[in-house]
Tab-separated table of C-alpha atoms in Angstrom:
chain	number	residue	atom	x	y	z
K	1	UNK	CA	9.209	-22.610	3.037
K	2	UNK	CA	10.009	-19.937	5.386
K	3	UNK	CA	8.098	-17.310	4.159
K	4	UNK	CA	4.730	-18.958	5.481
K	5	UNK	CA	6.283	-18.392	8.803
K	6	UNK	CA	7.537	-14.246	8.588
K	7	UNK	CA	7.872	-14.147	12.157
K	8	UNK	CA	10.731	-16.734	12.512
K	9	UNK	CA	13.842	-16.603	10.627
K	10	UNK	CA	14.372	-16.573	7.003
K	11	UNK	CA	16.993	-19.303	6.382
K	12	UNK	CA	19.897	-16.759	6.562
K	13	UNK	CA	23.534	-16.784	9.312
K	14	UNK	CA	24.011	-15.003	11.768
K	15	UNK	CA	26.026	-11.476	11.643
K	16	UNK	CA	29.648	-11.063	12.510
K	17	UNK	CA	32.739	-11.487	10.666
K	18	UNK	CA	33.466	-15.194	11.699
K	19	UNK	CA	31.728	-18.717	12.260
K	20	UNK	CA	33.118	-21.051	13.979
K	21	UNK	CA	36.083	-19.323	14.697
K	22	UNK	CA	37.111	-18.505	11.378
K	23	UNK	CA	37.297	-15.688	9.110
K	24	UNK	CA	34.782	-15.602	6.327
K	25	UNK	CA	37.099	-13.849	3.867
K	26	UNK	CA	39.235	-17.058	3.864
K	27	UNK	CA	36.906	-19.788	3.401
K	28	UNK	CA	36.667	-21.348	0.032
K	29	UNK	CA	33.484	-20.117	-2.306
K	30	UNK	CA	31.067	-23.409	-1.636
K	31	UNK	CA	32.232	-23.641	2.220
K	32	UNK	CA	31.442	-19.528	2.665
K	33	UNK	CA	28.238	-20.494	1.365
K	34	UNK	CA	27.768	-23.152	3.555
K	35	UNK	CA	28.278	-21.261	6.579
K	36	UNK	CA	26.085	-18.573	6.089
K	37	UNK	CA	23.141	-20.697	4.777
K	38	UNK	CA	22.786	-18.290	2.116
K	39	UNK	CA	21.894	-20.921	-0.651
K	40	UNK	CA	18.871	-21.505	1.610
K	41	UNK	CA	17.976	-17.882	2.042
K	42	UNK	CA	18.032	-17.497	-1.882
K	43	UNK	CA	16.163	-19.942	-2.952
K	44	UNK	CA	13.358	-19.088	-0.428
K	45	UNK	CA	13.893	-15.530	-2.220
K	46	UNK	CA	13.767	-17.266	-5.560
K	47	UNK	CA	10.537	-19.541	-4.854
K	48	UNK	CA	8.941	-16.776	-3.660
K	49	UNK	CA	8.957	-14.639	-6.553
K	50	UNK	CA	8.231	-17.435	-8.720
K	51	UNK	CA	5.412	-18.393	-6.755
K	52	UNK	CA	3.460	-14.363	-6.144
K	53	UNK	CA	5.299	-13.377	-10.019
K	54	UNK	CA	5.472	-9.643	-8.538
K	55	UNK	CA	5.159	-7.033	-11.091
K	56	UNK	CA	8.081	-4.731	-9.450
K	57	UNK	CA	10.192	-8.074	-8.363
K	58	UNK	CA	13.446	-6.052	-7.520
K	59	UNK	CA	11.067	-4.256	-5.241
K	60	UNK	CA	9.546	-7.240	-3.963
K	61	UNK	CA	13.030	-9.164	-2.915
K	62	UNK	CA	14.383	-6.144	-1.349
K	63	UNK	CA	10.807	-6.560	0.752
K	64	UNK	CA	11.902	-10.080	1.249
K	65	UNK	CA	15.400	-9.183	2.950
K	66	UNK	CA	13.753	-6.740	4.927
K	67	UNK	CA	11.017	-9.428	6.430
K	68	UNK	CA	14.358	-11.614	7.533
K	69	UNK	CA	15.227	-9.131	10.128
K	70	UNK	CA	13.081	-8.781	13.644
K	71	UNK	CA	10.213	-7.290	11.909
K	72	UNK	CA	7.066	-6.508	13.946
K	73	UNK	CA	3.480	-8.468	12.951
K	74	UNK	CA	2.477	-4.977	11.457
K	75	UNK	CA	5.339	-4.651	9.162
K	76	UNK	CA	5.069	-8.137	7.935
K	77	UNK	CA	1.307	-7.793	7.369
K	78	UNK	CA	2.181	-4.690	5.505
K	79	UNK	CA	4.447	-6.547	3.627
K	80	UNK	CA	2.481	-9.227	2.407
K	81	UNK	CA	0.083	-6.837	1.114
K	82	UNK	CA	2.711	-4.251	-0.697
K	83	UNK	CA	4.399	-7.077	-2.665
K	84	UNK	CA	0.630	-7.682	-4.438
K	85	UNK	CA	1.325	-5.147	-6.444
K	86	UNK	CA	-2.346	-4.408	-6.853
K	87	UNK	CA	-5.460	-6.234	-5.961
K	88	UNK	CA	-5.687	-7.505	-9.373
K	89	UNK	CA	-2.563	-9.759	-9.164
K	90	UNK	CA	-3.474	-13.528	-8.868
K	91	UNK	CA	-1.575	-13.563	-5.402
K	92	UNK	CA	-3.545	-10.858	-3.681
K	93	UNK	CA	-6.073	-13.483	-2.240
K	94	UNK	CA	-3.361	-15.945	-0.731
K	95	UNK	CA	-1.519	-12.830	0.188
K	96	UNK	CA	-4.282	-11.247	2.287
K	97	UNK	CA	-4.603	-14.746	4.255
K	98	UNK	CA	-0.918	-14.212	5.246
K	99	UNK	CA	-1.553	-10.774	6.133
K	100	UNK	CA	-4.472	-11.310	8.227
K	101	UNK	CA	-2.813	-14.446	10.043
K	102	UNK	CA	0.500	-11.912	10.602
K	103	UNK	CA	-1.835	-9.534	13.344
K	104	UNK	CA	-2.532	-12.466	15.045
K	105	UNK	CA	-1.602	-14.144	18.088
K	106	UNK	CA	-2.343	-17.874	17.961
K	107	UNK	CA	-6.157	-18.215	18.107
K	108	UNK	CA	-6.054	-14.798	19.735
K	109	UNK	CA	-8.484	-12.560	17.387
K	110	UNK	CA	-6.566	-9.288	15.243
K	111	UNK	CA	-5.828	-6.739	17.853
K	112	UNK	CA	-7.523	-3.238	16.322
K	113	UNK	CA	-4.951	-1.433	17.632
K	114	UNK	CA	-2.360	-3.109	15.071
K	115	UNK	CA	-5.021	-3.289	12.427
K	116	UNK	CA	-5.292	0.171	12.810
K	117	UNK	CA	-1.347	0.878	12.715
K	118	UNK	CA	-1.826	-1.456	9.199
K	119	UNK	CA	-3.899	0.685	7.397
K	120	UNK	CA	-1.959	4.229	8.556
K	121	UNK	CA	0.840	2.200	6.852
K	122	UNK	CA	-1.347	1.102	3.766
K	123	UNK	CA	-2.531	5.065	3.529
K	124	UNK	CA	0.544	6.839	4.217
K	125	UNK	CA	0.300	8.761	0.976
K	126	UNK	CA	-3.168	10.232	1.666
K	127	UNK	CA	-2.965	13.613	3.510
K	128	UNK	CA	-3.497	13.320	7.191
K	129	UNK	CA	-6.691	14.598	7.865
K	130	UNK	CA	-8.669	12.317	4.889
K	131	UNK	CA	-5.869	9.438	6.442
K	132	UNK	CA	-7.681	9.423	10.072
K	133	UNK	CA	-11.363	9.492	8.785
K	134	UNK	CA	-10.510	6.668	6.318
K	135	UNK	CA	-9.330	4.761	9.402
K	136	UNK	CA	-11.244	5.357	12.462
K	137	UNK	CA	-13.934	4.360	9.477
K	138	UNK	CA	-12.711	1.030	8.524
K	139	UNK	CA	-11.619	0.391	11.678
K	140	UNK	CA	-13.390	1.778	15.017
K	141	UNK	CA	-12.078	0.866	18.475
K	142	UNK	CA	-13.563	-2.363	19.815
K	143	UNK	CA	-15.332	-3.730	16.867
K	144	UNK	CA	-14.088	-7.493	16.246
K	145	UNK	CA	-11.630	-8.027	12.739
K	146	UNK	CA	-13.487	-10.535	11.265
K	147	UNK	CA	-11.172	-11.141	7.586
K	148	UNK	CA	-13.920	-10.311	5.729
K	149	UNK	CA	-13.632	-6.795	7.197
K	150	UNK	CA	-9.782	-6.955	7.077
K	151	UNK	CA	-10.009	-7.622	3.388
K	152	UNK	CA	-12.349	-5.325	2.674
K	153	UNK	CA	-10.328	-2.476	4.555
K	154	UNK	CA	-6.751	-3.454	2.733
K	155	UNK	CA	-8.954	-2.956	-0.888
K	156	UNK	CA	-10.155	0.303	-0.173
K	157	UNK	CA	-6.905	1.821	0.936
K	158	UNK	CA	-5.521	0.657	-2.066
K	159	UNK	CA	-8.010	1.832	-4.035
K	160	UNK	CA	-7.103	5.060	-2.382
K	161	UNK	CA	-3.597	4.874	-2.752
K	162	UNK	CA	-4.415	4.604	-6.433
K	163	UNK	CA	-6.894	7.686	-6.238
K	164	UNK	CA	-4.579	9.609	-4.720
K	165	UNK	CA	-1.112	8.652	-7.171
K	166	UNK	CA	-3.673	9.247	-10.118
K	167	UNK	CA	-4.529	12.794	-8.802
K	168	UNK	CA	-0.579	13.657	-8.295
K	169	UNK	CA	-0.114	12.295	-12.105
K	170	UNK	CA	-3.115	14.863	-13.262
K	171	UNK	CA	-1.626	18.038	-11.130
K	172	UNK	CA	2.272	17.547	-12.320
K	173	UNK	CA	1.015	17.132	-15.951
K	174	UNK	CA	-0.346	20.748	-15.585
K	175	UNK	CA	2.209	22.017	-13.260
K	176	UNK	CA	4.913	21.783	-16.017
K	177	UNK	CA	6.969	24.694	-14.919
K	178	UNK	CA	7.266	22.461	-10.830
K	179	UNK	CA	5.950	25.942	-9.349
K	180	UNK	CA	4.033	23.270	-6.824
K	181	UNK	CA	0.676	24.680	-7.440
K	182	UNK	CA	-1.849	25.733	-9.978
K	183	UNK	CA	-4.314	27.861	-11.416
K	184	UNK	CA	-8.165	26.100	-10.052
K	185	UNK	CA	-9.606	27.454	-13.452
K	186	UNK	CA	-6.831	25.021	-15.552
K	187	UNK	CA	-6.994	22.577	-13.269
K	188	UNK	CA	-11.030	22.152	-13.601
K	189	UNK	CA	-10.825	22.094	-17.711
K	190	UNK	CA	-8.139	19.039	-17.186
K	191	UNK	CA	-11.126	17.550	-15.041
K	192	UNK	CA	-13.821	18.015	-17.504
K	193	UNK	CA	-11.400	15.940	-20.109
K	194	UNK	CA	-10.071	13.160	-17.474
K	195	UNK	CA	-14.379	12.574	-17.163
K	196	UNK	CA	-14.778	12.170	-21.103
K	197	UNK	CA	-11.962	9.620	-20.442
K	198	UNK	CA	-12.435	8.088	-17.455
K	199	UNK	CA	-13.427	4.386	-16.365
K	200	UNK	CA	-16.925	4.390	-15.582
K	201	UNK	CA	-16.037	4.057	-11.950
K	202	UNK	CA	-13.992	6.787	-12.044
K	203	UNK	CA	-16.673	9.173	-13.515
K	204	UNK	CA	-18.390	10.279	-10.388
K	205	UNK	CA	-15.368	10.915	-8.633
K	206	UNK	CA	-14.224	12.892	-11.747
K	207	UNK	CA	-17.391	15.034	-11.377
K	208	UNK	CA	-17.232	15.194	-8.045
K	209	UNK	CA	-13.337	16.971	-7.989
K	210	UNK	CA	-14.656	19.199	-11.077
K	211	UNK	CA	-17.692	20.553	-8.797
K	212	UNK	CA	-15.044	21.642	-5.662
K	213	UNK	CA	-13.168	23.277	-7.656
K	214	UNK	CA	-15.602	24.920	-9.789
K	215	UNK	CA	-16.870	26.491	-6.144
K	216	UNK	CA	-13.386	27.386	-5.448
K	217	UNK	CA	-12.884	29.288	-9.275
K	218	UNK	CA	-16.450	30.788	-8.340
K	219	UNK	CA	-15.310	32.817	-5.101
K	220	UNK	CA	-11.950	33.535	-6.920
K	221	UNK	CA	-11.334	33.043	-10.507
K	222	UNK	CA	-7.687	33.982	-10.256
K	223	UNK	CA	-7.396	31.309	-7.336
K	224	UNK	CA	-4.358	28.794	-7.618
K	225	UNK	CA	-4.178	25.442	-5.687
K	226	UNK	CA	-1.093	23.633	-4.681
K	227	UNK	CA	-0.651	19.789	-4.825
K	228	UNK	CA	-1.350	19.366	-0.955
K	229	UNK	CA	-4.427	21.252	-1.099
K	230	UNK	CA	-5.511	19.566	-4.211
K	231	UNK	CA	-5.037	16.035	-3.038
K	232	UNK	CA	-6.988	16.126	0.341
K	233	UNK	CA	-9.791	17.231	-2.344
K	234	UNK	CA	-8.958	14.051	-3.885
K	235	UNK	CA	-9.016	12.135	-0.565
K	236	UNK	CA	-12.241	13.894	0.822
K	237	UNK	CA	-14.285	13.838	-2.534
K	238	UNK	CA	-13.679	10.037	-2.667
K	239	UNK	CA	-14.410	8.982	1.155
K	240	UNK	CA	-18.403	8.471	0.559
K	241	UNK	CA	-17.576	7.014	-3.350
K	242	UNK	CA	-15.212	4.202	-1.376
K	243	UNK	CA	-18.348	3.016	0.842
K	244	UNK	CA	-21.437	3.744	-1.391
K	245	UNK	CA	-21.475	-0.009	-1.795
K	246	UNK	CA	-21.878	-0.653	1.985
């Protein structure tokens, strides 16, 4: 199929208004399909998402058309990884092998440059600061990407992407009245009763937010924090949690 392949084409025609000479609009149903090749590049769409069973699969074929155009090896590596879903689905594994295979070059090994590029794309919705850390972290100049460390660097920014789209959820459940920030003193009781709920793996982290911001009520009780602010705490409290394994 020719999705094993993302850097040729995907079974589609080529552009324009006419093949062969003649106008598309006039050809019969089953010939217009013929032309374009479209019952080809549909059923590659269709096997696909029978094969990975996406949990957003709208999502994931609108991924698929965009992989058909003259995507680079980063964007289809990112796209391999994005139409998981999350590392739990039962395609993340074969997925990953596709993604790794995407930054490279024949036997050529990953270039760190593009594996870098990959995981700014994978982290684009932690803050900036937290964003370059993570990266020049999981992947320093001139240090060989074996898959092992690809893998390993895909899971934790989407472990962070998670982090971070649970920390949004928390803040807009306060912020009720969309004023785009809130009072640090609120925001730390919500904290002590996401820890009497929280996933033991989630616990520390928990604690950990609840202590920042406990410093931050300290030196001003009235003190608010906006959703920027409160999110690069996110991203900063969970940097060392993400590698205490290591």
């Amino acid at each position: 199929m020719s999705f094993k392949d993302p850097s040729g084409s995907c079974g589609g025609g080529g552009g324009g208004g006419a093949i062969g000479g003649r106008d598309l609009g006039k050809l019969a149903p089953e010939e217009y399909i013929g032309k374009t090749k479209a019952t080809g590049h549909m059923q590659d769409a269709v096997n696909l998402l029978l094969e990975y069973r996406p949990e957003q699969p709208l999502v994931f074929l609108a991924r698929f058309q965009m992989m058909c155009g003259d995507l680079g090896p980063v964007e289809v590596s990112a796209y391999y990884i994005q139409s998981c879903g999350s590392v739990t689905n039962t395609s993340f594994e074969d997925n990953m092998v596709l993604a790794y295979h995407a930054l490279k070059k024949g036997n050529d090994p990953v270039d760190v440059s593009m594996f870098q590029q990959l995981l700014h794309v994978l982290c684009e919705d932690v803050p900036s600061a937290p964003n370059a850390k993570l990266v020049n972290h999981l992947a320093p100049t001139n240090v060989p990407v074996s898959y092992a460390k690809f893998k390993h660097a895909v899971e934790v920014c989407l472990l962070y992407g998670d982090v971070i789209s649970e920390g949004e959820d928390l803040f807009q459940s306060i912020d009720t009245a969309n004023a785009g920030e809130v009072k640090s003193s609120v925001l730390v009781s919500a904290l002590e009763l996401a820890g009497t709920k929280a996933s033991t793996p989630n616990v520390e982290l928990v604690l950990q937010l609840r202590d920042a911001l406990e410093q931050v009520k300290c030196d001003d009780g009235n003190s608010s924090i906006s959703l920027a602010q409160f999110l690069e705490t996110v991203a900063f409290a969970a940097f060392p949690l993400a590698f205490s394994s290591n």
